Coordinates of C-alpha atoms in Angstrom, one line a residue:
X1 CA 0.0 0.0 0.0
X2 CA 1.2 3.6 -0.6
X3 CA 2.3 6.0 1.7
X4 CA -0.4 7.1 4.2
X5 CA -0.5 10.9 5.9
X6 CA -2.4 10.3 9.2
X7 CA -3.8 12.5 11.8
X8 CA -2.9 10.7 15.3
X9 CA -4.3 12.7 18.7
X10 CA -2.6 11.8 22.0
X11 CA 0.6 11.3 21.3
X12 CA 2.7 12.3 24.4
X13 CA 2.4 8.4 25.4
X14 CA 0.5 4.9 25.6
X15 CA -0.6 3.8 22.1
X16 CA -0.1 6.9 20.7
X17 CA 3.3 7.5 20.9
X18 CA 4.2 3.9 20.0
X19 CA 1.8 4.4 16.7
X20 CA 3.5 7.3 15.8
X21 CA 7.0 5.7 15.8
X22 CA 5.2 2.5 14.0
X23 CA 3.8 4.6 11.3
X24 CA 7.3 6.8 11.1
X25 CA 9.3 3.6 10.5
X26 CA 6.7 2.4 7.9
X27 CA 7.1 5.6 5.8
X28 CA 3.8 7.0 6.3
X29 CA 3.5 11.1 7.3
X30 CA 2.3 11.6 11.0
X31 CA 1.0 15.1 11.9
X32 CA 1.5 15.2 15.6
X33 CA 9.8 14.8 15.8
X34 CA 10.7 12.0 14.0
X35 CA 11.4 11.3 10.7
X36 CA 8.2 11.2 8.5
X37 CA 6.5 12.9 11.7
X38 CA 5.1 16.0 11.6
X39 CA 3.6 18.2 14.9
X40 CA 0.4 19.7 14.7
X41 CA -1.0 20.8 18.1
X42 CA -5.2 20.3 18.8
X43 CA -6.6 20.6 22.1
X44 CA -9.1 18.7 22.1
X45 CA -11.4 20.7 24.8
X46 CA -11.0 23.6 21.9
X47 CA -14.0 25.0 20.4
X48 CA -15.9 23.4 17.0
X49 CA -14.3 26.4 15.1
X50 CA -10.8 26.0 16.4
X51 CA -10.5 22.0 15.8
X52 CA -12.0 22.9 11.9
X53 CA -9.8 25.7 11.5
X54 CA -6.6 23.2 12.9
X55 CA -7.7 20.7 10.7
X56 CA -8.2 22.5 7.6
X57 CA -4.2 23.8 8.1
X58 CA -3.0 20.4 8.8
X59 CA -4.8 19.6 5.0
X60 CA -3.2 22.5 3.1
X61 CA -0.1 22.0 4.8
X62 CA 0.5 18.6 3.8
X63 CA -1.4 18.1 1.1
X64 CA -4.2 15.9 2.4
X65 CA -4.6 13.3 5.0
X66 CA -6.1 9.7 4.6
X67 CA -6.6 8.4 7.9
X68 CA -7.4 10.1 11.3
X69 CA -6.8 8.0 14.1
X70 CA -8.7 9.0 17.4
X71 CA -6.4 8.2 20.0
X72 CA -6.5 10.7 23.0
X73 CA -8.3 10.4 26.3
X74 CA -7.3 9.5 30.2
X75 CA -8.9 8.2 32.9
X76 CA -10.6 9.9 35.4
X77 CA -12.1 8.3 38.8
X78 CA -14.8 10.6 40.6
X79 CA -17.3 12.5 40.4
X80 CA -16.4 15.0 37.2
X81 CA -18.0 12.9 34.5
X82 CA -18.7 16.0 32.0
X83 CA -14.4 15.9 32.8
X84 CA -13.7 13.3 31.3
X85 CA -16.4 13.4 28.4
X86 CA -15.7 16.5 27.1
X87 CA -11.9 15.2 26.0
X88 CA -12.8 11.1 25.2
X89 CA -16.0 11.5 23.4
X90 CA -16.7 15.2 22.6
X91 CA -13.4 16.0 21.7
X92 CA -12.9 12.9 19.7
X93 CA -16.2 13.4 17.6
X94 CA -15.5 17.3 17.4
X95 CA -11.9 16.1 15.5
X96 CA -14.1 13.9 13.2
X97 CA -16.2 15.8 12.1
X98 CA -13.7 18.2 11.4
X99 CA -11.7 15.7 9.3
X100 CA -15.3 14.5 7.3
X101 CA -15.9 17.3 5.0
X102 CA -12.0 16.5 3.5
X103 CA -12.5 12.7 3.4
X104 CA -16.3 12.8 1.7
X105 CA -15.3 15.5 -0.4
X106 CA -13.0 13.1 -2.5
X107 CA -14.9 10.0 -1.1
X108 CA -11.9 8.2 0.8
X109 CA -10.5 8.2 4.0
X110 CA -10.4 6.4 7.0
X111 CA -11.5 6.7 10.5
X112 CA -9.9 4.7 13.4
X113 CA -11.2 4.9 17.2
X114 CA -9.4 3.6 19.9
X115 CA -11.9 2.3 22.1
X116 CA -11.0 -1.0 24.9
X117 CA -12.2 -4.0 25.5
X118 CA -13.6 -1.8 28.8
X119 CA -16.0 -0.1 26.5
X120 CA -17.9 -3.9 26.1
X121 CA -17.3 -5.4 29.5
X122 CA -16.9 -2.8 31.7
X123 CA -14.3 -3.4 34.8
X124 CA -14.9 -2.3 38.5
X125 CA -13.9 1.5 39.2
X126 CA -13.5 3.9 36.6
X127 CA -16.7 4.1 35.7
X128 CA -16.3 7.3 33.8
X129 CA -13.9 6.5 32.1
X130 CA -15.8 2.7 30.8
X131 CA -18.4 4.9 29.9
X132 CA -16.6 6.9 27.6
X133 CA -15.2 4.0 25.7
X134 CA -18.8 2.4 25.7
X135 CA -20.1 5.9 24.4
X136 CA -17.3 5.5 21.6
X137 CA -18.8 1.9 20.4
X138 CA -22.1 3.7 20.0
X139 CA -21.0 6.6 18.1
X140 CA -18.8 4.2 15.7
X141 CA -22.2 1.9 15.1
X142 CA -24.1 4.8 13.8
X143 CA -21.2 6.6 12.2
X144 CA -19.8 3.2 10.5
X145 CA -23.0 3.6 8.0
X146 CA -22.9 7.6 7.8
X147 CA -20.0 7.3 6.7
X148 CA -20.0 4.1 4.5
X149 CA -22.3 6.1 2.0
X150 CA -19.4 8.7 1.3
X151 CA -17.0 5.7 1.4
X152 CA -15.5 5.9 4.1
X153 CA -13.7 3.2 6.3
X154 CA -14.4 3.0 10.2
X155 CA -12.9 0.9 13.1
X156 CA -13.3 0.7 16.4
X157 CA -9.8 -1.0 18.5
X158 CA -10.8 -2.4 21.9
X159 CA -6.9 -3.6 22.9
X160 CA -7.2 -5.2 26.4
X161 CA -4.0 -4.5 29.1
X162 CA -0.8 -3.3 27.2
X163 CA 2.1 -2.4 29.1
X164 CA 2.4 1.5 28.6
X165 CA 2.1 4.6 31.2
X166 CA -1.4 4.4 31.0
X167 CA -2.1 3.7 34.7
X168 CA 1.1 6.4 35.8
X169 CA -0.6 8.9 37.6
X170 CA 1.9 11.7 36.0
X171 CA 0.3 11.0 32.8
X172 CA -3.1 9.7 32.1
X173 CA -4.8 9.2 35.8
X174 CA -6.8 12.1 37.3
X175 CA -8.2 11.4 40.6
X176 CA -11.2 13.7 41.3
X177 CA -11.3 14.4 45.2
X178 CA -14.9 12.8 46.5
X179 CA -15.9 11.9 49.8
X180 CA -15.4 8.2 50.1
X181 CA -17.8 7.2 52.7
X182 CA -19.3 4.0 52.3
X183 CA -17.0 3.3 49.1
X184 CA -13.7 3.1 50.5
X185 CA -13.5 -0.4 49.8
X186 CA -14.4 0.6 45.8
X187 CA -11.4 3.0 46.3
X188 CA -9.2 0.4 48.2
X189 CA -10.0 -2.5 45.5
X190 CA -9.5 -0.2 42.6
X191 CA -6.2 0.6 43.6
X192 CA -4.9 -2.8 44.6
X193 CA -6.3 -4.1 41.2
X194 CA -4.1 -0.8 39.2
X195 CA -1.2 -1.1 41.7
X196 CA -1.1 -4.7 40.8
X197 CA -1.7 -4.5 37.1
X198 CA 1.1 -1.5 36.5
X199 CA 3.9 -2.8 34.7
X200 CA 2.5 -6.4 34.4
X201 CA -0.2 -5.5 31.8
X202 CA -0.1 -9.0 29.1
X203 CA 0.1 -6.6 26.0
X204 CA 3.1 -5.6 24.3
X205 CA 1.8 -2.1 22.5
X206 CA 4.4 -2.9 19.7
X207 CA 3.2 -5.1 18.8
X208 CA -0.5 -3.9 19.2
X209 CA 0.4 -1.0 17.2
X210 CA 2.1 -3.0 14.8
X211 CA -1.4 -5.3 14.4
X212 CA -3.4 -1.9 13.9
X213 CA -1.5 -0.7 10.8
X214 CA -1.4 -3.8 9.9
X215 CA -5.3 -4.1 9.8
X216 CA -5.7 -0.1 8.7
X217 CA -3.3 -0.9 5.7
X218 CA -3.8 -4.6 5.0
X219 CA -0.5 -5.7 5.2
X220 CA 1.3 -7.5 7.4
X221 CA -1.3 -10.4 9.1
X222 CA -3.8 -8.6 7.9
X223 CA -3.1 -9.1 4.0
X224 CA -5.9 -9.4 2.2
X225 CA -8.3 -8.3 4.6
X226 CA -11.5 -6.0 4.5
X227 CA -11.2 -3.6 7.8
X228 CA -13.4 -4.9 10.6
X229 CA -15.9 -2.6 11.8
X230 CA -14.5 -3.8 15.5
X231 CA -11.4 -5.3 16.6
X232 CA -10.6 -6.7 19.7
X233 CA -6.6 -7.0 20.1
X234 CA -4.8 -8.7 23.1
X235 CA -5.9 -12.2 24.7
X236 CA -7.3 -10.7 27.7
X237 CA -9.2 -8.5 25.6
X238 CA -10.1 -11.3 23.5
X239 CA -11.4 -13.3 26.1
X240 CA -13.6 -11.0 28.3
X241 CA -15.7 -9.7 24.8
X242 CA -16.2 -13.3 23.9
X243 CA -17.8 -14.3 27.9
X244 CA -19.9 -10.8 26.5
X245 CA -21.0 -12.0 23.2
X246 CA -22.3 -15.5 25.3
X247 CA -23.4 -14.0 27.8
X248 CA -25.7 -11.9 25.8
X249 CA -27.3 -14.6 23.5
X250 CA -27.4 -16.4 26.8
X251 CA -29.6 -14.2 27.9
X252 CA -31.5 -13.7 24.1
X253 CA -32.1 -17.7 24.1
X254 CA -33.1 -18.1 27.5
X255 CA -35.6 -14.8 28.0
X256 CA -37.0 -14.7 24.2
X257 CA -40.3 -15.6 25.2
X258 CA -40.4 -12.5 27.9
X259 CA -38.6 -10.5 24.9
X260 CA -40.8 -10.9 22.0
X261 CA -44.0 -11.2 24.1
X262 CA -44.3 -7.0 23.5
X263 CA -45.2 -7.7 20.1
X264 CA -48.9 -6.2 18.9
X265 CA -51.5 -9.4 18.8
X266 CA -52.4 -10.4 14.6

């Protein structure tokens, strides 16, 4: 495949910056220094207008851009849920539909979200932030066939637990103060199951980066493949949206009778 130009937010660690040095080695043009890596600075809590306008001088700059990855977001425990929604859902749809009017305009393009396998099973604590990524899985289902009829390609990447900074409290964590009360042993259990998890995450973001352009270009493992509208990456991740999937037609089988009995008498 030729040489992409791709639009990465959230690149000062985790998936991000291991994406951006993927792509780099690969050839293809990154507008976040490295070689084939350009910088191009979005905040993502900036206004409709200011994303657009970013955008739109990211596309004259560089003649173009084929991909958008939507990569940015942290995890927030406590009460500030508008917090944490305004960068992991509104910024990330703000920055696509900023991208859209380039990518329907000559009817190519591709989207990529980076959800986790958290936004299909979510995980105790950190509600907030399981939200968001189940908010993303919603917003991809609806925008997969918007955006289909101008085609363009959409995926959604639920990786499960990949050793990076994620869980570094310098970096991605923000811990809104709350009175604990009865939930102190919520808090206590949350951070036993991060303090335990921190550096011994299964996932090798390498190589889960590695998979990803692998998919997004069809090279690689992926040769020959049509992009997945949802990919699960990482065994862990693997496993827990499988138990999902039979849990849920489980419960389909089992309760059908209750389910279709809504249905108006013939």
């Amino acid at each position: 495949m030729p040489q992409l130009t791709r639009l990465v937010t959230g690149t000062s660690s985790g998936f991000g910056e291991a994406l951006v040095s993927a792509l780099g080695a690969r050839g293809d043009r990154v507008h976040l220094k490295q070689e084939n890596v350009e910088i191009l600075h979005i905040d993502l809590d900036s206004s409709q207008a200011e994303i657009d306008e970013a955008v739109s001088k990211a596309q004259a700059a560089f003649g173009g851009i084929e991909v958008l990855v939507n990569n940015a977001g942290y995890l927030l425990g406590g009460p500030k849920w508008a917090e944490v929604y305004r960068t992991n859902v509104v910024g990330t749809v703000n920055v696509t539909r900023a991208i859209m009017p380039h990518f329907t305009e000559k009817k190519v393009g591709t989207v990529v979200f980076m959800g986790s396998y958290v936004g299909v099973v979510s995980d105790l604590g950190a509600t907030p932030y399981n939200a968001t990524k189940f908010a993303l899985e919603g917003v991809l289902d609806g925008f997969h066939k918007e955006a289909a009829i101008f085609g363009v390609k959409t995926i959604i990447i639920e990786p499960g637990w990949s050793r990076t900074k994620f869980f570094d409290p310098a970096t991605n964590i923000k811990v809104a103060i709350t009175p604990v009360g009865a939930y102190a042993p919520v808090n206590e259990q949350m951070g036993q199951i991060i303090q335990a998890i921190n550096g011994n995450q299964p996932g090798d973001p390498k190589k889960t980066v590695e998979r990803i352009t692998d998919v997004v270009k069809s090279e690689g493992l992926a040769t020959g493949t049509e992009l997945p509208k949802r990919l699960p990456l990482g065994a862990d991740a693997l496993a827990k949206v499988r138990k999902k999937c039979e849990e849920t037609l489980k419960i389909c089988d089992e309760w059908e009778s209750v389910i279709t009995s809504t249905t108006f008498d013939t």
